[in-house]
């Protein structure tokens, strides 16, 4: 099959699975978790894989959107379908604000800066309990309303998540195929050179932060209504680091990589529920392995291996 | 290299989205989905039909609330063994599936979900910390699982409209209210300082106290809240000392409680001026002999005046098994399996809805004290509290205390559910 | 001044000094490693905690505090050597190693945090060490334990010693030479790799000592690692990477901020204040306030 057919088949499979898993609540739950993380991983991939910045405050932006959404639905009785886009829009503008340091800093300093920003956001979630209910968290978050009345739950909720996740993959693919996507990659490779070539690096980075924050925010709103409970710890630096790991493990800067990373890694915490400490160790080891041994990620290394083999074969053909 | 390849991939898949779908691909995907479905489909979870009756016990075995969680486990295990030795419930043994929630609300929800979905428990019980209990409360109410709370006192666990949650311990806003009434009696017009950790339980106690304090003509001279994970209170203790209060209400999460208490004593506050809204055996050992004279709240203590024979017997047996006397956490958790037994026998079958109904209409008794166990329409129980004075502490073996005050109040004596959200 | 005011002032001074000195010490450890070797070690907070926990276990096993501290310091030295040999030396020749190292040590942080929660996390929730010396000294109306006074003295002496070492000793000069121009230093006969190793060992040991002193002065729990990590980075950035003097001054400022803000606002507002200081610094003057 060609790549295109594979993509369509995968997309259809993703949309069909909620109906398939309907009878098994545990698998259906794990599936919905994977879908949400897929949205996040796509956003993270845009920034980390294509623009070349490692934003550790990613989860913080998602949290801001989730809390804002809950505030709007609870205190102003907005519908989820109105509250979530508005909250996401607000959080994305906030995300752009948080991305401003990237105009001066890159590499390690930007990552460190984003780490501090994330820490400040988490602390703010804890210390301003008017909106967040502090460490206690917010429970019994109502599911979104269904278009036919009542609450959206069970299989239709999962289907909604699957649709949004598939859309996020398509959107990501579309963005990187446009001129904007090419400019992103030019900035990633060398921002000084890109500037010289006439790319407005400042404007493009701001656009990138807006788009990426949108991914984070929508994922955050969906996370809140799916799990039904959030606390500051749902959106701390470890969450950001985990999403980063999905992208880096699967392969940054490819479309397939983050999907692989998410499918393989996202269910682990839910399967290793009672071995919380072990889960931390495992993800730590993975981070080290990825950094040292496979900087391209699983998919990236596969592509590299294929290219090398092709090159060798071409060379062999040329010689004979 | 990677960059160029990926651009190509991207174009292919983006294009495929725009173009239509070819028939073989569609059939392929659908049949793959059906095969997968056949593999994973299971009949919806039915109620447990045979084997032990499973109840999910979600508690704090690590994290700041460890000493509460472990005390609770000790009491629960003892009663569970007794019940199973005597033939179990409805002819089946009772099994408490224990999981650690690390004193984290997030973990508590995740663990509840596992207990519900994987272990298919008929009911949930557990947390001794209000934060984790609140998180579980949300899950239980949403998923319609009966949830019996032995030791967590946050009022909102039984807020109006609650259907599946039943709370054994009196509500914490009420404790704060009674503390104010008690201090008013001890020293009219007393000056009071508050030092507490940022946790749901403390907020409830403080809210109840602040509601009643002006009505009881008490003055709050200092009010210090610490974030979770604090490790020092030197400056704040000095501030409190400088405000020259008659009483200091101290309540810290975990061992931080001790840090605050010791630093206050270091600065010359007398033990008789210290009041803890709650105290359990392991906590008393932590306070130590230097705190003798202080006051703490309780719902069961071996120093109580009028304990029935069953209570004395429980204390003796618990002491023999664990090398220390039990306190209210052990008592409530010891009673928990017996309350489940009474409710399950009333329900007659192992079924979540039936068990919920049984809880709401049961008229049971605590096997240790004979106090009635029945729940109002929101799942709350009788409201009462004792204040004890610590007389002496004998290392980690035992301690002596005497009852100095008892108060019973109506749940609507104060607007509990409006005070704390 | 009334006794009450004096009491609050004295307690603020003592808390600010001790916290400041420990902050400064840990930041000095971080700044030596980062400023000289260009390796941002995100797991320094976990090393800090490891030292404290190890000392807690040793004293729990019946060892005296002083003996436990010496053992932990030796253990720390062995551990740093092992880590240097196993992991860190692989990065010496990697150009642009900042992000790689930062991410690598974030991974290490997670591994250590997981191990701590599976081991010490099961044994207790808050830890304290028995004091080195007993007794109290009255400072006006404020009783200060001799133990804390000793902790403060040790921290200040070590800080002064490392400052002198970097400024006046041959090793310190070599270190600064390597930092300014690695190739030139190598040409002049400086063993660059040896200098790197020394710096890593020195920095790690200072962080270990910081953990021990913190544990002696205060009770601690597992969350202290993360707070300390971020605080140390903040101090290093504001003070200027590689500058021990900067670490000392900014560490003291942060310590006093913590003590004073917690009187007038709340114990929590303080954390915000210095994180915001760090953000502002990163944005407007990433090279820090002090030169090395």
mmCIF file of C-alpha atoms in Angstrom, chain B residues 105-382:
data_model
loop_
_atom_site.group_PDB
_atom_site.id
_atom_site.type_symbol
_atom_site.label_atom_id
_atom_site.label_comp_id
_atom_site.label_asym_id
_atom_site.label_seq_id
_atom_site.Cartn_x
_atom_site.Cartn_y
_atom_site.Cartn_z
ATOM 1 C CA UNK B 105 -5.745 13.154 44.801
ATOM 2 C CA UNK B 106 -4.658 12.373 41.246
ATOM 3 C CA UNK B 107 -3.444 8.936 42.290
ATOM 4 C CA UNK B 108 -6.569 8.355 44.353
ATOM 5 C CA UNK B 109 -8.797 8.869 41.300
ATOM 6 C CA UNK B 110 -6.604 6.691 39.108
ATOM 7 C CA UNK B 111 -6.549 3.949 41.746
ATOM 8 C CA UNK B 112 -10.338 4.160 42.186
ATOM 9 C CA UNK B 113 -10.773 3.709 38.477
ATOM 10 C CA UNK B 114 -8.553 0.619 38.569
ATOM 11 C CA UNK B 115 -10.493 -0.828 41.496
ATOM 12 C CA UNK B 116 -13.771 -0.132 39.731
ATOM 13 C CA UNK B 117 -12.878 -1.287 36.241
ATOM 14 C CA UNK B 118 -10.284 -4.017 36.782
ATOM 15 C CA UNK B 119 -11.123 -5.460 40.204
ATOM 16 C CA UNK B 120 -14.854 -4.823 39.791
ATOM 17 C CA UNK B 121 -15.259 -4.055 43.479
ATOM 18 C CA UNK B 122 -18.781 -3.708 44.835
ATOM 19 C CA UNK B 123 -17.900 -0.611 46.870
ATOM 20 C CA UNK B 124 -15.073 1.745 47.691
ATOM 21 C CA UNK B 125 -13.760 2.761 51.070
ATOM 22 C CA UNK B 126 -10.650 4.428 52.362
ATOM 23 C CA UNK B 127 -8.823 7.711 52.434
ATOM 24 C CA UNK B 128 -8.022 9.238 55.740
ATOM 25 C CA UNK B 129 -7.073 12.538 54.096
ATOM 26 C CA UNK B 130 -9.852 14.824 52.926
ATOM 27 C CA UNK B 131 -8.066 15.794 49.718
ATOM 28 C CA UNK B 132 -7.858 12.239 48.446
ATOM 29 C CA UNK B 133 -11.332 11.463 49.762
ATOM 30 C CA UNK B 134 -12.805 14.399 47.819
ATOM 31 C CA UNK B 135 -11.197 13.188 44.634
ATOM 32 C CA UNK B 136 -12.624 9.699 45.192
ATOM 33 C CA UNK B 137 -15.983 11.179 46.109
ATOM 34 C CA UNK B 138 -16.198 12.723 42.650
ATOM 35 C CA UNK B 139 -15.411 9.413 41.035
ATOM 36 C CA UNK B 140 -17.827 7.391 43.176
ATOM 37 C CA UNK B 141 -20.736 9.791 42.633
ATOM 38 C CA UNK B 142 -20.115 9.965 38.903
ATOM 39 C CA UNK B 143 -19.721 6.211 38.432
ATOM 40 C CA UNK B 144 -22.441 5.321 40.980
ATOM 41 C CA UNK B 145 -20.308 3.223 43.321
ATOM 42 C CA UNK B 146 -21.207 3.106 47.017
ATOM 43 C CA UNK B 147 -18.416 4.757 48.955
ATOM 44 C CA UNK B 148 -18.015 4.481 52.723
ATOM 45 C CA UNK B 149 -15.616 7.057 54.214
ATOM 46 C CA UNK B 150 -14.208 5.918 57.562
ATOM 47 C CA UNK B 151 -11.848 8.772 58.392
ATOM 48 C CA UNK B 152 -12.076 11.934 56.321
ATOM 49 C CA UNK B 153 -14.045 14.817 57.635
ATOM 50 C CA UNK B 154 -14.428 17.380 54.898
ATOM 51 C CA UNK B 155 -18.092 18.523 54.958
ATOM 52 C CA UNK B 156 -18.532 18.514 51.190
ATOM 53 C CA UNK B 157 -18.209 14.711 51.224
ATOM 54 C CA UNK B 158 -21.856 14.732 52.246
ATOM 55 C CA UNK B 159 -23.052 17.920 50.597
ATOM 56 C CA UNK B 160 -26.749 18.077 49.701
ATOM 57 C CA UNK B 161 -27.453 15.894 46.682
ATOM 58 C CA UNK B 162 -24.880 13.250 47.622
ATOM 59 C CA UNK B 163 -26.173 9.800 46.810
ATOM 60 C CA UNK B 164 -23.417 7.219 46.978
ATOM 61 C CA UNK B 165 -21.087 8.532 49.676
ATOM 62 C CA UNK B 166 -21.514 7.780 53.384
ATOM 63 C CA UNK B 167 -19.291 9.339 56.032
ATOM 64 C CA UNK B 168 -18.583 7.830 59.458
ATOM 65 C CA UNK B 169 -16.543 10.642 61.003
ATOM 66 C CA UNK B 170 -18.223 13.889 62.154
ATOM 67 C CA UNK B 171 -17.628 16.821 59.811
ATOM 68 C CA UNK B 172 -14.574 18.998 60.318
ATOM 69 C CA UNK B 173 -16.225 22.416 60.115
ATOM 70 C CA UNK B 174 -18.120 21.239 63.186
ATOM 71 C CA UNK B 175 -14.836 20.532 65.013
ATOM 72 C CA UNK B 176 -13.792 24.129 64.455
ATOM 73 C CA UNK B 177 -17.164 25.290 65.739
ATOM 74 C CA UNK B 178 -16.855 23.195 68.899
ATOM 75 C CA UNK B 179 -13.275 24.363 69.512
ATOM 76 C CA UNK B 180 -14.576 27.939 69.660
ATOM 77 C CA UNK B 181 -17.355 26.949 72.092
ATOM 78 C CA UNK B 182 -14.855 25.036 74.231
ATOM 79 C CA UNK B 183 -12.333 27.903 74.418
ATOM 80 C CA UNK B 184 -15.116 30.363 75.223
ATOM 81 C CA UNK B 185 -15.949 28.207 78.243
ATOM 82 C CA UNK B 186 -12.317 27.782 79.319
ATOM 83 C CA UNK B 187 -11.300 31.412 79.027
ATOM 84 C CA UNK B 188 -13.869 34.028 78.001
ATOM 85 C CA UNK B 189 -12.485 36.542 75.522
ATOM 86 C CA UNK B 190 -9.432 34.393 74.787
ATOM 87 C CA UNK B 191 -6.878 35.423 72.149
ATOM 88 C CA UNK B 192 -6.291 32.596 69.680
ATOM 89 C CA UNK B 193 -3.614 31.970 67.032
ATOM 90 C CA UNK B 194 -3.987 29.563 64.119
ATOM 91 C CA UNK B 195 -1.155 27.639 62.400
ATOM 92 C CA UNK B 196 -2.020 25.119 59.739
ATOM 93 C CA UNK B 197 -1.044 23.439 56.488
ATOM 94 C CA UNK B 198 -2.805 24.146 53.215
ATOM 95 C CA UNK B 199 -5.093 21.106 53.020
ATOM 96 C CA UNK B 200 -8.834 20.586 52.667
ATOM 97 C CA UNK B 201 -9.305 19.290 56.219
ATOM 98 C CA UNK B 202 -7.559 22.328 57.734
ATOM 99 C CA UNK B 203 -9.606 24.743 55.637
ATOM 100 C CA UNK B 204 -12.803 23.154 56.921
ATOM 101 C CA UNK B 205 -11.732 23.318 60.575
ATOM 102 C CA UNK B 206 -10.567 26.916 60.208
ATOM 103 C CA UNK B 207 -13.813 27.911 58.464
ATOM 104 C CA UNK B 208 -15.902 26.429 61.282
ATOM 105 C CA UNK B 209 -13.739 28.106 63.904
ATOM 106 C CA UNK B 210 -13.796 31.491 62.189
ATOM 107 C CA UNK B 211 -17.576 31.283 61.899
ATOM 108 C CA UNK B 212 -18.067 30.701 65.612
ATOM 109 C CA UNK B 213 -15.151 32.762 67.027
ATOM 110 C CA UNK B 214 -16.841 36.200 66.908
ATOM 111 C CA UNK B 215 -20.070 34.676 68.246
ATOM 112 C CA UNK B 216 -18.071 33.205 71.148
ATOM 113 C CA UNK B 217 -16.248 36.552 71.655
ATOM 114 C CA UNK B 218 -12.821 35.150 70.789
ATOM 115 C CA UNK B 219 -10.134 37.216 69.042
ATOM 116 C CA UNK B 220 -7.968 35.664 66.326
ATOM 117 C CA UNK B 221 -4.565 37.322 66.771
ATOM 118 C CA UNK B 222 -2.572 35.380 64.187
ATOM 119 C CA UNK B 223 -3.515 33.245 61.200
ATOM 120 C CA UNK B 224 -0.677 31.493 59.364
ATOM 121 C CA UNK B 225 -1.119 28.987 56.541
ATOM 122 C CA UNK B 226 1.799 26.922 55.217
ATOM 123 C CA UNK B 227 2.062 25.442 51.730
ATOM 124 C CA UNK B 228 2.346 21.667 51.505
ATOM 125 C CA UNK B 229 5.969 20.578 51.691
ATOM 126 C CA UNK B 230 7.021 23.249 54.205
ATOM 127 C CA UNK B 231 9.902 22.319 56.440
ATOM 128 C CA UNK B 232 10.391 25.203 58.822
ATOM 129 C CA UNK B 233 8.210 27.467 60.935
ATOM 130 C CA UNK B 234 10.782 29.433 62.950
ATOM 131 C CA UNK B 235 9.735 32.867 61.732
ATOM 132 C CA UNK B 236 6.034 32.121 61.935
ATOM 133 C CA UNK B 237 6.350 30.601 65.407
ATOM 134 C CA UNK B 238 8.100 33.786 66.518
ATOM 135 C CA UNK B 239 5.295 35.829 64.969
ATOM 136 C CA UNK B 240 2.701 33.808 66.848
ATOM 137 C CA UNK B 241 4.661 34.092 70.086
ATOM 138 C CA UNK B 242 4.941 37.846 69.580
ATOM 139 C CA UNK B 243 1.163 38.120 69.241
ATOM 140 C CA UNK B 244 0.944 36.670 72.758
ATOM 141 C CA UNK B 245 -2.065 34.368 72.325
ATOM 142 C CA UNK B 246 -3.850 32.438 75.083
ATOM 143 C CA UNK B 247 -4.265 29.405 72.820
ATOM 144 C CA UNK B 248 -2.631 28.215 69.612
ATOM 145 C CA UNK B 249 -4.558 25.863 67.355
ATOM 146 C CA UNK B 250 -1.959 23.749 65.547
ATOM 147 C CA UNK B 251 -2.655 21.413 62.642
ATOM 148 C CA UNK B 252 0.022 20.403 60.194
ATOM 149 C CA UNK B 253 -0.013 17.823 57.440
ATOM 150 C CA UNK B 254 2.082 14.803 58.331
ATOM 151 C CA UNK B 255 5.197 15.291 60.417
ATOM 152 C CA UNK B 256 5.183 19.044 59.782
ATOM 153 C CA UNK B 257 2.717 19.064 62.661
ATOM 154 C CA UNK B 258 5.614 18.144 64.949
ATOM 155 C CA UNK B 259 7.906 20.758 63.480
ATOM 156 C CA UNK B 260 5.415 23.522 64.264
ATOM 157 C CA UNK B 261 4.650 22.186 67.706
ATOM 158 C CA UNK B 262 8.298 21.846 68.746
ATOM 159 C CA UNK B 263 9.210 25.298 67.482
ATOM 160 C CA UNK B 264 6.308 26.822 69.409
ATOM 161 C CA UNK B 265 7.415 25.010 72.573
ATOM 162 C CA UNK B 266 11.020 26.110 71.926
ATOM 163 C CA UNK B 267 9.867 29.721 71.922
ATOM 164 C CA UNK B 268 8.189 29.374 75.286
ATOM 165 C CA UNK B 269 4.551 28.589 74.455
ATOM 166 C CA UNK B 270 3.252 26.236 77.163
ATOM 167 C CA UNK B 271 1.795 22.821 76.279
ATOM 168 C CA UNK B 272 -1.456 23.823 78.013
ATOM 169 C CA UNK B 273 -1.855 26.573 75.382
ATOM 170 C CA UNK B 274 -1.664 24.134 72.474
ATOM 171 C CA UNK B 275 -4.780 22.642 70.941
ATOM 172 C CA UNK B 276 -4.880 20.057 68.160
ATOM 173 C CA UNK B 277 -8.310 19.491 66.629
ATOM 174 C CA UNK B 278 -7.507 15.780 66.277
ATOM 175 C CA UNK B 279 -4.990 13.355 67.732
ATOM 176 C CA UNK B 280 -4.250 9.684 67.117
ATOM 177 C CA UNK B 281 -1.858 7.347 68.912
ATOM 178 C CA UNK B 282 1.071 7.576 66.492
ATOM 179 C CA UNK B 283 0.685 11.351 66.434
ATOM 180 C CA UNK B 284 0.752 11.489 70.251
ATOM 181 C CA UNK B 285 3.999 9.474 70.265
ATOM 182 C CA UNK B 286 5.426 12.066 67.891
ATOM 183 C CA UNK B 287 4.465 14.922 70.211
ATOM 184 C CA UNK B 288 6.239 13.172 73.090
ATOM 185 C CA UNK B 289 6.498 13.835 76.794
ATOM 186 C CA UNK B 290 7.428 17.499 76.377
ATOM 187 C CA UNK B 291 3.890 18.148 75.086
ATOM 188 C CA UNK B 292 2.161 16.691 78.170
ATOM 189 C CA UNK B 293 -0.639 19.054 79.167
ATOM 190 C CA UNK B 294 -1.780 19.902 75.639
ATOM 191 C CA UNK B 295 -5.330 19.386 74.415
ATOM 192 C CA UNK B 296 -6.468 17.355 71.413
ATOM 193 C CA UNK B 297 -9.771 16.379 69.841
ATOM 194 C CA UNK B 298 -10.820 12.755 69.443
ATOM 195 C CA UNK B 299 -13.757 10.434 68.770
ATOM 196 C CA UNK B 300 -12.345 7.386 70.508
ATOM 197 C CA UNK B 301 -9.466 7.202 72.949
ATOM 198 C CA UNK B 302 -8.452 4.734 75.611
ATOM 199 C CA UNK B 303 -8.569 7.600 78.102
ATOM 200 C CA UNK B 304 -12.343 8.140 77.618
ATOM 201 C CA UNK B 305 -14.544 8.050 80.709
ATOM 202 C CA UNK B 306 -17.477 5.861 79.789
ATOM 203 C CA UNK B 307 -16.312 3.136 77.430
ATOM 204 C CA UNK B 308 -18.501 0.015 77.265
ATOM 205 C CA UNK B 309 -17.012 -3.446 77.858
ATOM 206 C CA UNK B 310 -16.760 -4.117 74.100
ATOM 207 C CA UNK B 311 -14.653 -0.994 73.717
ATOM 208 C CA UNK B 312 -12.315 -1.982 76.560
ATOM 209 C CA UNK B 313 -12.007 -5.436 75.015
ATOM 210 C CA UNK B 314 -11.144 -3.940 71.589
ATOM 211 C CA UNK B 315 -8.459 -1.763 73.176
ATOM 212 C CA UNK B 316 -6.959 -4.785 74.921
ATOM 213 C CA UNK B 317 -6.917 -6.934 71.781
ATOM 214 C CA UNK B 318 -5.585 -4.171 69.566
ATOM 215 C CA UNK B 319 -2.846 -3.371 72.063
ATOM 216 C CA UNK B 320 -1.849 -7.046 72.247
ATOM 217 C CA UNK B 321 -1.643 -7.297 68.456
ATOM 218 C CA UNK B 322 0.057 -3.969 67.669
ATOM 219 C CA UNK B 323 1.908 -2.982 70.827
ATOM 220 C CA UNK B 324 0.078 0.330 71.209
ATOM 221 C CA UNK B 325 -3.423 1.429 72.201
ATOM 222 C CA UNK B 326 -5.871 2.269 69.386
ATOM 223 C CA UNK B 327 -7.356 5.704 68.810
ATOM 224 C CA UNK B 328 -10.242 6.987 66.735
ATOM 225 C CA UNK B 329 -8.752 6.171 63.317
ATOM 226 C CA UNK B 330 -8.196 2.541 64.318
ATOM 227 C CA UNK B 331 -11.678 2.464 65.839
ATOM 228 C CA UNK B 332 -13.470 3.787 62.756
ATOM 229 C CA UNK B 333 -11.469 1.537 60.462
ATOM 230 C CA UNK B 334 -12.065 -1.458 62.741
ATOM 231 C CA UNK B 335 -15.784 -0.747 62.500
ATOM 232 C CA UNK B 336 -15.731 -0.311 58.727
ATOM 233 C CA UNK B 337 -15.805 -4.047 57.800
ATOM 234 C CA UNK B 338 -18.567 -4.585 60.381
ATOM 235 C CA UNK B 339 -20.617 -1.749 58.892
ATOM 236 C CA UNK B 340 -20.122 -3.305 55.457
ATOM 237 C CA UNK B 341 -21.235 -6.633 56.911
ATOM 238 C CA UNK B 342 -24.397 -5.103 58.374
ATOM 239 C CA UNK B 343 -25.200 -3.277 55.119
ATOM 240 C CA UNK B 344 -24.472 -6.246 52.839
ATOM 241 C CA UNK B 345 -26.650 -8.518 54.964
ATOM 242 C CA UNK B 346 -29.404 -5.911 54.825
ATOM 243 C CA UNK B 347 -29.055 -5.709 51.029
ATOM 244 C CA UNK B 348 -29.059 -9.499 50.742
ATOM 245 C CA UNK B 349 -27.116 -9.480 47.445
ATOM 246 C CA UNK B 350 -23.764 -8.169 46.273
ATOM 247 C CA UNK B 351 -24.947 -5.324 44.095
ATOM 248 C CA UNK B 352 -23.898 -1.668 43.997
ATOM 249 C CA UNK B 353 -27.383 -0.109 43.875
ATOM 250 C CA UNK B 354 -28.802 -2.461 46.510
ATOM 251 C CA UNK B 355 -25.811 -1.821 48.774
ATOM 252 C CA UNK B 356 -26.298 1.918 48.417
ATOM 253 C CA UNK B 357 -29.949 1.593 49.444
ATOM 254 C CA UNK B 358 -28.944 -0.595 52.386
ATOM 255 C CA UNK B 359 -26.491 2.057 53.634
ATOM 256 C CA UNK B 360 -29.113 4.764 53.374
ATOM 257 C CA UNK B 361 -31.664 2.874 55.498
ATOM 258 C CA UNK B 362 -29.415 0.895 57.868
ATOM 259 C CA UNK B 363 -29.738 1.243 61.632
ATOM 260 C CA UNK B 364 -26.528 -0.350 62.845
ATOM 261 C CA UNK B 365 -24.214 0.109 65.788
ATOM 262 C CA UNK B 366 -20.484 0.580 66.220
ATOM 263 C CA UNK B 367 -19.329 -2.769 67.602
ATOM 264 C CA UNK B 368 -16.843 -1.054 69.919
ATOM 265 C CA UNK B 369 -18.863 1.799 71.399
ATOM 266 C CA UNK B 370 -22.466 0.881 70.667
ATOM 267 C CA UNK B 371 -22.987 4.306 69.065
ATOM 268 C CA UNK B 372 -25.706 4.176 66.400
ATOM 269 C CA UNK B 373 -24.616 3.943 62.752
ATOM 270 C CA UNK B 374 -27.207 5.458 60.449
ATOM 271 C CA UNK B 375 -26.877 8.062 57.746
ATOM 272 C CA UNK B 376 -29.037 11.070 56.907
ATOM 273 C CA UNK B 377 -30.230 11.802 53.368
ATOM 274 C CA UNK B 378 -26.829 13.239 52.430
ATOM 275 C CA UNK B 379 -24.848 10.378 53.943
ATOM 276 C CA UNK B 380 -23.722 12.195 57.112
ATOM 277 C CA UNK B 381 -23.781 10.667 60.570
ATOM 278 C CA UNK B 382 -24.101 11.770 64.208
#
